[in-house]
mmCIF file of C-alpha atoms in Angstrom:
data_model
loop_
_atom_site.group_PDB
_atom_site.id
_atom_site.type_symbol
_atom_site.label_atom_id
_atom_site.label_comp_id
_atom_site.label_asym_id
_atom_site.label_seq_id
_atom_site.Cartn_x
_atom_site.Cartn_y
_atom_site.Cartn_z
ATOM 1 C CA MET A 95 -98.140 -124.690 76.527
ATOM 2 C CA PRO A 96 -99.758 -122.206 78.151
ATOM 3 C CA ILE A 97 -102.170 -120.332 75.126
ATOM 4 C CA LEU A 98 -103.530 -117.270 75.753
ATOM 5 C CA LEU A 99 -107.182 -116.912 73.815
ATOM 6 C CA LEU A 100 -108.033 -112.721 73.203
ATOM 7 C CA LYS A 101 -111.398 -111.282 72.706
ATOM 8 C CA ASN A 102 -112.065 -107.862 70.904
ATOM 9 C CA THR A 103 -112.571 -106.010 74.569
ATOM 10 C CA ASP A 104 -108.737 -107.360 74.622
ATOM 11 C CA ILE A 105 -107.476 -104.794 71.831
ATOM 12 C CA ASP A 106 -104.686 -102.918 74.449
ATOM 13 C CA LEU A 107 -102.757 -105.899 75.064
ATOM 14 C CA ILE A 108 -102.925 -106.679 71.240
ATOM 15 C CA SER A 109 -101.785 -103.737 70.437
ATOM 16 C CA GLY A 110 -99.209 -103.405 72.810
ATOM 17 C CA LYS A 111 -100.741 -100.557 75.307
ATOM 18 C CA ARG A 112 -101.936 -102.720 77.788
ATOM 19 C CA ASN A 113 -100.144 -105.632 78.869
ATOM 20 C CA ILE A 114 -101.674 -107.399 82.608
ATOM 21 C CA THR A 115 -104.560 -109.439 82.167
ATOM 22 C CA ILE A 116 -107.620 -111.941 84.356
ATOM 23 C CA ARG A 117 -109.027 -114.840 84.190
ATOM 24 C CA ARG A 118 -109.473 -117.562 86.273
ATOM 25 C CA LEU A 119 -107.145 -119.575 87.584
ATOM 26 C CA TRP A 120 -106.230 -122.688 85.566
ATOM 27 C CA LYS A 121 -105.705 -126.224 86.345
ATOM 28 C CA GLN A 122 -102.234 -125.587 85.954
ATOM 29 C CA PRO A 123 -101.309 -121.745 86.944
ATOM 30 C CA LEU A 124 -98.901 -119.335 84.956
ATOM 31 C CA TYR A 125 -95.641 -118.630 86.998
ATOM 32 C CA PRO A 126 -93.471 -116.306 85.842
ATOM 33 C CA GLY A 127 -91.333 -116.872 83.359
ATOM 34 C CA ASP A 128 -93.822 -118.955 81.570
ATOM 35 C CA HIS A 129 -93.990 -119.226 77.506
ATOM 36 C CA LEU A 130 -97.391 -118.717 76.050
ATOM 37 C CA TYR A 131 -98.913 -118.758 73.009
ATOM 38 C CA CYS A 132 -102.069 -115.931 72.669
ATOM 39 C CA TYR A 133 -103.924 -116.707 70.190
ATOM 40 C CA TRP A 134 -107.535 -114.105 68.688
ATOM 41 C CA ASN A 135 -110.122 -116.948 70.151
ATOM 42 C CA ILE A 136 -112.922 -114.118 66.980
ATOM 43 C CA LEU A 137 -115.108 -116.513 65.699
ATOM 44 C CA SER A 138 -116.398 -119.960 67.888
ATOM 45 C CA LYS A 139 -113.556 -122.248 66.051
ATOM 46 C CA GLU A 140 -111.599 -120.457 64.818
ATOM 47 C CA ARG A 141 -108.266 -119.858 66.752
ATOM 48 C CA GLU A 142 -104.982 -118.196 64.496
ATOM 49 C CA LYS A 143 -102.199 -116.862 67.035
ATOM 50 C CA LEU A 144 -101.005 -113.162 66.403
ATOM 51 C CA PHE A 145 -97.938 -113.695 68.746
ATOM 52 C CA GLU A 146 -95.659 -115.309 71.547
ATOM 53 C CA ALA A 147 -95.324 -113.800 74.811
ATOM 54 C CA GLU A 148 -92.917 -113.683 78.315
ATOM 55 C CA VAL A 149 -94.927 -114.737 81.300
ATOM 56 C CA THR A 150 -93.514 -111.504 83.971
ATOM 57 C CA HIS A 151 -95.715 -111.106 86.894
ATOM 58 C CA VAL A 152 -98.659 -113.622 88.554
ATOM 59 C CA ASP A 153 -100.864 -112.500 91.393
ATOM 60 C CA ILE A 154 -103.681 -115.118 92.472
ATOM 61 C CA LEU A 155 -106.345 -113.476 94.022
ATOM 62 C CA PRO A 156 -110.409 -114.399 94.980
ATOM 63 C CA PHE A 157 -112.627 -113.270 93.819
ATOM 64 C CA LYS A 158 -113.831 -110.772 96.619
ATOM 65 C CA ASP A 159 -111.247 -108.731 96.350
ATOM 66 C CA ILE A 160 -110.687 -108.158 92.616
ATOM 67 C CA ILE A 161 -114.329 -106.530 92.859
ATOM 68 C CA HIS A 162 -112.934 -103.611 95.242
ATOM 69 C CA ASP A 163 -109.993 -103.155 93.353
ATOM 70 C CA SER A 164 -110.337 -100.055 91.812
ATOM 71 C CA ASP A 165 -106.863 -99.611 91.226
ATOM 72 C CA LEU A 166 -106.748 -102.852 89.223
ATOM 73 C CA ALA A 167 -109.220 -102.955 87.560
ATOM 74 C CA ILE A 168 -108.256 -99.476 85.858
ATOM 75 C CA LYS A 169 -105.159 -101.756 85.103
ATOM 76 C CA LEU A 170 -107.394 -104.351 83.771
ATOM 77 C CA GLY A 171 -108.423 -102.013 80.691
ATOM 78 C CA TYR A 172 -111.795 -101.124 83.019
ATOM 79 C CA LYS A 173 -113.641 -97.553 83.520
ATOM 80 C CA ASN A 174 -114.516 -99.175 87.472
ATOM 81 C CA THR A 175 -115.142 -102.101 89.691
ATOM 82 C CA ASN A 176 -119.019 -102.404 88.259
ATOM 83 C CA GLU A 177 -117.939 -102.853 84.673
ATOM 84 C CA LEU A 178 -114.933 -105.725 86.024
ATOM 85 C CA GLU A 179 -116.757 -107.515 88.408
ATOM 86 C CA LYS A 180 -120.462 -107.430 85.181
ATOM 87 C CA ASP A 181 -117.637 -108.987 82.615
ATOM 88 C CA LEU A 182 -115.929 -111.306 84.820
ATOM 89 C CA ARG A 183 -119.287 -112.632 85.770
ATOM 90 C CA LYS A 184 -120.538 -113.556 81.975
ATOM 91 C CA SER A 185 -117.186 -114.695 80.956
ATOM 92 C CA TYR A 186 -117.619 -117.098 84.307
ATOM 93 C CA PRO A 187 -120.678 -117.121 85.276
ATOM 94 C CA ASN A 188 -119.441 -120.638 87.761
ATOM 95 C CA ASN A 189 -116.086 -118.577 89.217
ATOM 96 C CA THR A 190 -117.415 -116.647 90.598
ATOM 97 C CA LYS A 191 -118.171 -117.022 94.473
ATOM 98 C CA ASN A 192 -116.386 -115.486 97.171
ATOM 99 C CA ASP A 193 -113.276 -117.216 96.961
ATOM 100 C CA ASP A 194 -113.114 -118.197 93.921
ATOM 101 C CA GLN A 195 -109.751 -117.748 92.604
ATOM 102 C CA PHE A 196 -108.466 -114.932 89.837
ATOM 103 C CA GLN A 197 -104.320 -115.305 88.411
ATOM 104 C CA VAL A 198 -103.824 -111.646 87.095
ATOM 105 C CA PHE A 199 -101.104 -111.778 85.539
ATOM 106 C CA GLU A 200 -98.706 -109.173 83.188
ATOM 107 C CA PHE A 201 -96.163 -110.866 79.612
ATOM 108 C CA LYS A 202 -94.248 -109.043 77.535
ATOM 109 C CA LYS A 203 -94.542 -109.571 74.016
ATOM 110 C CA LEU A 204 -90.865 -111.661 72.370
ATOM 111 C CA LYS A 205 -89.447 -110.941 69.181
ATOM 112 C CA VAL A 206 -90.548 -113.536 66.778
ATOM 113 C CA THR A 207 -86.672 -114.908 66.574
ATOM 114 C CA GLN A 208 -87.402 -115.778 69.821
ATOM 115 C CA TRP A 209 -89.923 -117.879 69.749
ATOM 116 C CA GLU A 210 -90.641 -122.366 69.848
ATOM 117 C CA GLY A 211 -93.063 -121.908 67.696
ATOM 118 C CA SER A 212 -94.142 -120.746 63.373
ATOM 119 C CA ALA A 213 -93.670 -117.098 62.773
ATOM 120 C CA THR A 214 -96.812 -115.209 61.840
ATOM 121 C CA ASN A 215 -97.981 -112.058 60.938
ATOM 122 C CA GLN A 216 -99.310 -110.318 63.167
ATOM 123 C CA LYS A 217 -100.287 -107.150 61.524
ATOM 124 C CA ASN A 218 -102.298 -108.812 58.614
ATOM 125 C CA MET A 219 -103.233 -110.928 61.463
ATOM 126 C CA ILE A 220 -104.913 -108.392 62.728
ATOM 127 C CA ILE A 221 -106.295 -107.642 59.636
ATOM 128 C CA LYS A 222 -107.973 -110.295 58.653
ATOM 129 C CA LYS A 223 -109.324 -110.373 61.736
ATOM 130 C CA ALA A 224 -110.964 -106.364 60.828
ATOM 131 C CA ASP A 225 -111.709 -107.434 57.471
ATOM 132 C CA VAL A 226 -114.317 -109.811 59.188
ATOM 133 C CA LEU A 227 -115.212 -107.399 61.294
ATOM 134 C CA PHE A 228 -116.032 -104.901 59.048
ATOM 135 C CA ASP A 229 -118.456 -107.498 56.436
ATOM 136 C CA MET A 230 -120.017 -108.556 59.930
ATOM 137 C CA GLY A 231 -121.005 -104.575 59.829
ATOM 138 C CA GLU A 232 -119.158 -104.474 63.257
ATOM 139 C CA TYR A 233 -117.995 -101.842 62.808
ATOM 140 C CA ASP A 234 -117.239 -99.499 65.951
ATOM 141 C CA GLN A 235 -115.604 -103.379 66.903
ATOM 142 C CA SER A 236 -113.536 -102.935 63.740
ATOM 143 C CA ALA A 237 -111.566 -99.148 63.969
ATOM 144 C CA LEU A 238 -110.671 -100.705 66.639
ATOM 145 C CA CYS A 239 -108.551 -103.478 65.176
ATOM 146 C CA TYR A 240 -107.810 -101.957 63.028
ATOM 147 C CA LYS A 241 -106.320 -99.085 64.476
ATOM 148 C CA ALA A 242 -104.438 -102.497 66.886
ATOM 149 C CA ALA A 243 -102.297 -103.118 62.944
ATOM 150 C CA LEU A 244 -101.686 -99.529 62.208
ATOM 151 C CA GLU A 245 -99.694 -99.823 65.476
ATOM 152 C CA TYR A 246 -97.013 -102.700 63.401
ATOM 153 C CA ASP A 247 -97.254 -99.327 60.665
ATOM 154 C CA SER A 248 -98.032 -96.134 61.048
ATOM 155 C CA ASP A 249 -98.486 -94.611 57.955
ATOM 156 C CA ASP A 250 -100.371 -97.777 56.484
ATOM 157 C CA ILE A 251 -102.293 -95.806 53.227
ATOM 158 C CA ASN A 252 -105.136 -98.825 53.262
ATOM 159 C CA LEU A 253 -105.078 -98.567 57.385
ATOM 160 C CA LEU A 254 -105.995 -95.112 57.445
ATOM 161 C CA ASN A 255 -108.247 -94.727 54.634
ATOM 162 C CA ARG A 256 -110.172 -98.366 57.117
ATOM 163 C CA ILE A 257 -110.335 -97.203 60.064
ATOM 164 C CA GLY A 258 -112.073 -93.069 59.021
ATOM 165 C CA ASP A 259 -114.425 -95.360 57.200
ATOM 166 C CA ASN A 260 -115.293 -97.265 60.942
ATOM 167 C CA LEU A 261 -115.304 -93.992 62.442
ATOM 168 C CA SER A 262 -117.636 -92.105 59.391
ATOM 169 C CA ARG A 263 -120.380 -95.456 60.126
ATOM 170 C CA ILE A 264 -120.415 -95.414 63.706
ATOM 171 C CA GLY A 265 -120.955 -91.341 63.732
ATOM 172 C CA GLN A 266 -117.387 -90.343 64.631
ATOM 173 C CA ILE A 267 -117.273 -88.391 61.107
ATOM 174 C CA GLY A 268 -114.896 -85.331 62.991
ATOM 175 C CA ASP A 269 -112.005 -88.546 64.215
ATOM 176 C CA ALA A 270 -113.299 -90.128 60.130
ATOM 177 C CA ILE A 271 -112.046 -86.598 59.365
ATOM 178 C CA LYS A 272 -108.761 -86.186 60.482
ATOM 179 C CA TYR A 273 -106.890 -90.150 59.926
ATOM 180 C CA TYR A 274 -108.835 -89.414 56.367
ATOM 181 C CA LYS A 275 -107.007 -85.871 56.011
ATOM 182 C CA LYS A 276 -103.518 -87.938 57.700
ATOM 183 C CA ALA A 277 -103.767 -90.584 54.679
ATOM 184 C CA ILE A 278 -104.068 -88.231 52.039
ATOM 185 C CA LYS A 279 -100.627 -86.299 53.418
ATOM 186 C CA LEU A 280 -99.352 -90.027 52.640
ATOM 187 C CA ASP A 281 -101.176 -89.724 49.260
ATOM 188 C CA PRO A 282 -101.570 -86.530 48.237
ATOM 189 C CA ASP A 283 -102.329 -87.875 44.448
ATOM 190 C CA ASN A 284 -105.800 -90.622 45.952
ATOM 191 C CA GLU A 285 -108.710 -89.579 44.225
ATOM 192 C CA TYR A 286 -110.566 -91.690 46.493
ATOM 193 C CA LEU A 287 -108.785 -90.320 49.829
ATOM 194 C CA TYR A 288 -110.762 -86.493 48.815
ATOM 195 C CA ASN A 289 -114.137 -88.483 47.564
ATOM 196 C CA ASN A 290 -114.170 -90.816 51.192
ATOM 197 C CA ILE A 291 -113.127 -87.317 53.542
ATOM 198 C CA ALA A 292 -116.058 -85.109 51.284
ATOM 199 C CA ILE A 293 -118.463 -88.156 52.007
ATOM 200 C CA ALA A 294 -117.399 -87.710 56.372
ATOM 201 C CA TYR A 295 -118.351 -83.992 55.394
ATOM 202 C CA LEU A 296 -121.725 -85.302 53.759
ATOM 203 C CA ASN A 297 -122.338 -86.719 56.076
ATOM 204 C CA ARG A 298 -121.862 -84.186 58.850
ATOM 205 C CA GLN A 299 -124.200 -81.730 56.632
ATOM 206 C CA ASP A 300 -120.616 -79.191 56.267
ATOM 207 C CA LEU A 301 -121.429 -78.889 51.923
ATOM 208 C CA GLU A 302 -119.229 -77.327 51.509
ATOM 209 C CA ASN A 303 -116.285 -78.717 52.785
ATOM 210 C CA ALA A 304 -118.042 -82.318 50.716
ATOM 211 C CA TYR A 305 -117.385 -79.904 47.077
ATOM 212 C CA LYS A 306 -113.774 -78.914 47.988
ATOM 213 C CA TYR A 307 -113.391 -82.388 48.643
ATOM 214 C CA SER A 308 -115.013 -83.236 45.705
ATOM 215 C CA SER A 309 -113.327 -81.000 43.628
ATOM 216 C CA GLN A 310 -110.055 -82.085 44.223
ATOM 217 C CA ALA A 311 -111.235 -85.419 43.171
ATOM 218 C CA LEU A 312 -112.568 -84.772 40.366
ATOM 219 C CA ASN A 313 -109.681 -82.779 39.523
ATOM 220 C CA ILE A 314 -107.048 -86.075 40.550
ATOM 221 C CA ASN A 315 -110.057 -88.190 37.265
ATOM 222 C CA SER A 316 -113.193 -86.089 36.033
ATOM 223 C CA GLU A 317 -114.529 -90.052 34.830
ATOM 224 C CA ASN A 318 -113.836 -92.076 38.615
ATOM 225 C CA THR A 319 -117.763 -93.102 38.052
ATOM 226 C CA THR A 320 -117.568 -93.273 41.790
ATOM 227 C CA VAL A 321 -116.555 -89.812 43.086
ATOM 228 C CA LEU A 322 -119.518 -88.432 40.237
ATOM 229 C CA TYR A 323 -121.686 -90.498 42.341
ATOM 230 C CA TRP A 324 -121.105 -88.703 45.400
ATOM 231 C CA ARG A 325 -120.482 -85.355 42.870
ATOM 232 C CA GLY A 326 -123.638 -85.685 42.041
ATOM 233 C CA ILE A 327 -125.312 -86.596 45.154
ATOM 234 C CA ILE A 328 -123.473 -83.333 46.990
ATOM 235 C CA TYR A 329 -125.129 -81.050 44.110
ATOM 236 C CA GLU A 330 -128.508 -82.699 45.378
ATOM 237 C CA MET A 331 -128.192 -81.748 48.477
ATOM 238 C CA LEU A 332 -127.626 -78.031 47.051
ATOM 239 C CA ASN A 333 -130.480 -77.897 45.381
ATOM 240 C CA ASP A 334 -129.015 -77.637 42.238
ATOM 241 C CA PHE A 335 -130.464 -80.985 40.100
ATOM 242 C CA GLU A 336 -129.583 -79.597 36.710
ATOM 243 C CA LYS A 337 -125.985 -80.447 37.878
ATOM 244 C CA SER A 338 -126.425 -83.345 39.827
ATOM 245 C CA LEU A 339 -128.641 -84.698 36.467
ATOM 246 C CA GLU A 340 -125.328 -83.879 34.541
ATOM 247 C CA CYS A 341 -123.324 -86.169 36.581
ATOM 248 C CA PHE A 342 -125.345 -88.841 37.016
ATOM 249 C CA ASP A 343 -125.970 -89.086 32.697
ATOM 250 C CA TYR A 344 -121.807 -88.892 32.634
ATOM 251 C CA ILE A 345 -121.605 -91.957 35.266
ATOM 252 C CA ILE A 346 -124.503 -93.795 32.447
ATOM 253 C CA LYS A 347 -122.341 -92.189 28.480
ATOM 254 C CA ILE A 348 -119.114 -93.778 30.732
ATOM 255 C CA ASP A 349 -120.788 -96.903 32.333
ATOM 256 C CA ASP A 350 -124.403 -97.800 30.901
ATOM 257 C CA ASN A 351 -124.230 -100.913 33.448
ATOM 258 C CA ASP A 352 -124.238 -98.520 36.637
ATOM 259 C CA HIS A 353 -127.499 -99.528 38.135
ATOM 260 C CA ASP A 354 -126.747 -96.812 40.953
ATOM 261 C CA ALA A 355 -126.493 -93.914 38.746
ATOM 262 C CA TRP A 356 -130.368 -95.207 36.835
ATOM 263 C CA ASN A 357 -131.731 -95.399 40.454
ATOM 264 C CA GLU A 358 -130.361 -91.663 41.749
ATOM 265 C CA ARG A 359 -130.838 -90.397 37.960
ATOM 266 C CA GLY A 360 -134.727 -91.004 38.645
ATOM 267 C CA THR A 361 -135.106 -89.990 41.828
ATOM 268 C CA VAL A 362 -133.352 -86.134 40.205
ATOM 269 C CA LEU A 363 -136.315 -86.299 37.680
ATOM 270 C CA ASN A 364 -138.784 -86.301 39.757
ATOM 271 C CA MET A 365 -137.315 -83.530 41.217
ATOM 272 C CA LEU A 366 -137.029 -81.459 38.230
ATOM 273 C CA GLY A 367 -140.557 -82.890 37.961
ATOM 274 C CA ARG A 368 -140.019 -84.944 35.152
ATOM 275 C CA SER A 369 -141.835 -87.828 36.448
ATOM 276 C CA GLU A 370 -142.165 -90.082 33.121
ATOM 277 C CA GLU A 371 -138.543 -89.802 32.480
ATOM 278 C CA ALA A 372 -137.874 -91.065 36.065
ATOM 279 C CA LEU A 373 -140.062 -93.131 35.658
ATOM 280 C CA GLU A 374 -137.277 -94.726 32.695
ATOM 281 C CA SER A 375 -134.483 -94.395 34.098
ATOM 282 C CA TYR A 376 -135.414 -96.789 38.068
ATOM 283 C CA ASP A 377 -136.706 -99.129 34.875
ATOM 284 C CA LYS A 378 -133.408 -99.481 33.446
ATOM 285 C CA SER A 379 -131.623 -99.637 36.998
ATOM 286 C CA ILE A 380 -134.108 -102.524 37.250
ATOM 287 C CA GLU A 381 -132.796 -103.869 34.822
ATOM 288 C CA VAL A 382 -129.473 -103.655 34.811
ATOM 289 C CA CYS A 383 -129.523 -105.129 38.519
ATOM 290 C CA LEU A 384 -128.141 -108.437 39.052
ATOM 291 C CA ASP A 385 -130.091 -110.571 40.967
ATOM 292 C CA GLU A 386 -128.478 -110.293 44.323
ATOM 293 C CA GLU A 387 -128.146 -106.869 44.570
ATOM 294 C CA GLU A 388 -131.382 -106.176 43.605
ATOM 295 C CA ASP A 389 -132.819 -102.792 45.373
ATOM 296 C CA SER A 390 -135.910 -102.963 46.907
ATOM 297 C CA ASN A 391 -135.913 -98.373 47.879
ATOM 298 C CA VAL A 392 -135.167 -98.338 43.057
ATOM 299 C CA TRP A 393 -139.290 -100.826 43.443
ATOM 300 C CA ALA A 394 -140.284 -98.125 45.861
ATOM 301 C CA SER A 395 -138.532 -94.607 44.361
ATOM 302 C CA LYS A 396 -140.345 -95.732 41.642
ATOM 303 C CA ALA A 397 -143.797 -96.653 43.183
ATOM 304 C CA ASN A 398 -143.933 -93.811 44.393
ATOM 305 C CA THR A 399 -143.513 -92.383 41.235
ATOM 306 C CA LEU A 400 -146.149 -94.118 40.017
ATOM 307 C CA LEU A 401 -147.804 -92.824 42.898
ATOM 308 C CA ASP A 402 -147.877 -89.209 42.252
ATOM 309 C CA LEU A 403 -148.388 -90.196 38.818
ATOM 310 C CA GLN A 404 -152.356 -91.665 40.347
ATOM 311 C CA ARG A 405 -151.096 -94.795 38.573
ATOM 312 C CA TYR A 406 -152.234 -97.035 41.876
ATOM 313 C CA GLY A 407 -152.322 -100.344 40.313
ATOM 314 C CA GLU A 408 -148.914 -100.637 39.244
ATOM 315 C CA ALA A 409 -147.818 -98.521 42.009
ATOM 316 C CA ILE A 410 -149.134 -101.713 44.068
ATOM 317 C CA ASP A 411 -147.460 -103.411 41.597
ATOM 318 C CA SER A 412 -143.960 -101.605 42.225
ATOM 319 C CA TYR A 413 -144.460 -101.673 46.579
ATOM 320 C CA LYS A 414 -144.808 -105.673 46.402
ATOM 321 C CA ARG A 415 -141.986 -106.079 44.223
ATOM 322 C CA ALA A 416 -140.403 -104.278 46.917
ATOM 323 C CA LEU A 417 -141.970 -105.820 50.076
ATOM 324 C CA GLU A 418 -140.409 -109.221 47.769
ATOM 325 C CA ILE A 419 -137.338 -107.837 49.812
ATOM 326 C CA ASP A 420 -138.269 -105.457 52.944
ATOM 327 C CA ASP A 421 -141.543 -107.189 53.903
ATOM 328 C CA THR A 422 -141.394 -105.219 57.539
ATOM 329 C CA ASN A 423 -140.048 -101.787 55.610
ATOM 330 C CA PRO A 424 -143.073 -99.202 57.844
ATOM 331 C CA ILE A 425 -142.882 -96.135 54.498
ATOM 332 C CA ILE A 426 -143.160 -98.531 51.683
ATOM 333 C CA LEU A 427 -145.765 -100.181 53.582
ATOM 334 C CA ASN A 428 -147.410 -96.899 54.634
ATOM 335 C CA ASN A 429 -147.377 -95.897 51.456
ATOM 336 C CA MET A 430 -148.347 -98.733 50.264
ATOM 337 C CA GLY A 431 -151.404 -98.952 52.403
ATOM 338 C CA VAL A 432 -152.303 -95.267 50.460
ATOM 339 C CA ALA A 433 -152.665 -95.908 47.010
ATOM 340 C CA TYR A 434 -154.845 -98.751 48.193
ATOM 341 C CA MET A 435 -157.194 -96.128 50.051
ATOM 342 C CA GLU A 436 -157.107 -94.067 46.592
ATOM 343 C CA LEU A 437 -159.031 -97.805 45.339
ATOM 344 C CA ASP A 438 -161.249 -97.238 48.043
ATOM 345 C CA ASP A 439 -158.956 -100.973 49.133
ATOM 346 C CA PHE A 440 -159.931 -100.035 52.830
ATOM 347 C CA HIS A 441 -159.406 -103.466 53.360
ATOM 348 C CA ASN A 442 -156.088 -103.769 51.535
ATOM 349 C CA ALA A 443 -155.059 -100.276 52.891
ATOM 350 C CA ILE A 444 -155.694 -101.444 56.768
ATOM 351 C CA GLU A 445 -153.525 -105.140 56.606
ATOM 352 C CA CYS A 446 -151.065 -102.954 54.793
ATOM 353 C CA PHE A 447 -151.171 -101.123 58.041
ATOM 354 C CA ARG A 448 -151.415 -103.950 60.588
ATOM 355 C CA ARG A 449 -148.416 -104.999 59.726
ATOM 356 C CA VAL A 450 -147.154 -101.826 60.213
ATOM 357 C CA LEU A 451 -147.950 -102.203 63.360
ATOM 358 C CA ALA A 452 -146.893 -105.226 64.627
ATOM 359 C CA SER A 453 -143.603 -104.137 64.235
ATOM 360 C CA HIS A 454 -144.351 -101.004 64.649
ATOM 361 C CA PRO A 455 -147.042 -100.106 67.564
ATOM 362 C CA ASP A 456 -145.135 -96.177 68.081
ATOM 363 C CA ASN A 457 -146.172 -95.851 64.045
ATOM 364 C CA LEU A 458 -147.586 -93.071 63.951
ATOM 365 C CA ASP A 459 -148.120 -92.884 60.191
ATOM 366 C CA ALA A 460 -150.312 -96.170 60.524
ATOM 367 C CA GLN A 461 -151.887 -95.546 62.836
ATOM 368 C CA ILE A 462 -153.455 -92.336 62.203
ATOM 369 C CA LEU A 463 -154.761 -93.625 58.393
ATOM 370 C CA GLN A 464 -155.554 -97.406 59.925
ATOM 371 C CA GLU A 465 -157.991 -95.102 61.628
ATOM 372 C CA ALA A 466 -159.431 -94.069 58.183
ATOM 373 C CA CYS A 467 -159.729 -97.221 57.106
ATOM 374 C CA LEU A 468 -162.497 -98.311 59.688
ATOM 375 C CA GLU A 469 -164.125 -95.331 59.358
ATOM 376 C CA ASN A 470 -164.314 -95.832 55.775
ATOM 377 C CA LEU A 471 -166.014 -98.857 56.187
#
C-alpha cells in the first residue's frame, strides 16, 4: 500500500487547495488508480494518518527537466523553479543528478466510507499538529495548520481565535484582527475575543481601538482578571497611571496570588514615583510566583528600582537573581555593571560588560561603559 508522508510545507495538500505533488521515483512506482495512505510526519517518529486518496495521474520526469519547468513549479506550490530546485536538493541530496527520476502525481481525497483503513477525524488531527507547532513557537506554520483545519469548519470560533493569536505573534496584525472580528460576529458575548482584538490593536499602537474593544470586554465581564490586566496595560500606554494602578489593585483584590499583576503594579508605582511601594509589589510578585514560573523581569525590575534608589548592593543581588534565569540578557548585565561602577568596583563592572560583548559584540552601551571603566583603573 503506497504511503505519502506530508510535511509542514504541504498544508495546501492537506486542505485540498492543491492535489498535485512530487516525490523521487519509488522502487514501486505509482500508477493511476493506486490507493494512497496519507500521513503527516511532523515530528521525527510520529506518523498519523490524515486521509486516504486515489492516484489520478502520474508523470515520471528527470530532474533536469523538472528544475526548468516554471509551470510545473507553480502547480507544485512553489514561487519559481529556483525554489523548487532548492527544496528538491534539500529533500533528496542523493537524487539530484540530471537523469535522476521523480514522479509528479495527482490524487483525489476519498470519502471516509471509501477508506480501506480505520477512519480518523482529520480536523482534530490537524488541530493537534497546529497546537504542537504553537507550543514550539512556530507561529507561522501553526497559523497555516489552523487555517487548514478551518477548511473543515469555517465557523469554528476557537480556530478563528487561534489563527488570530498566531498571526499576531508573527506581526500580521491586520490579518489577525480580521479573524478576531469574524469570531466576534459568531460569538458576540465572548470577552476573551474582545480582549484579544484589543491586544492586537495595542500591538499596532492603535490605542483608541484597543481601549474601545477592551471596554466591550469589560462590559461583558468586569471581573475577568485577564481582561483587567490588559486594561491596566492600555491605561499605562495612555500614561493614565492612576487608572492603570486601579486595574492592578482590583485584580489583586480578586486574586492575591496573581504575580503578573503584582509585577506590573510595581512598574506603574515606579512611574508614579512611589519607588518604595514598587519594591514591595515586586517582592510580592516574587513571593507568589511558583518556581517554574519565576520571571527574570521581576528581579530585574526590582533591581532597577533599587538602582534608582542608590541601593547598589541590593540592586546587584537582584540582578544576580535575574541572571540565574536569563544569564545572557544584555540589559540586565549592563545595568548590573552600572551598579558596580557606582560602587567604584570597576573590575566586576568590566566583567559584566565583557559578558555582554561576548554574546552581543555590537552592543554600543557595553562598549562605551567598558571604556569608561578602563579609564578609571
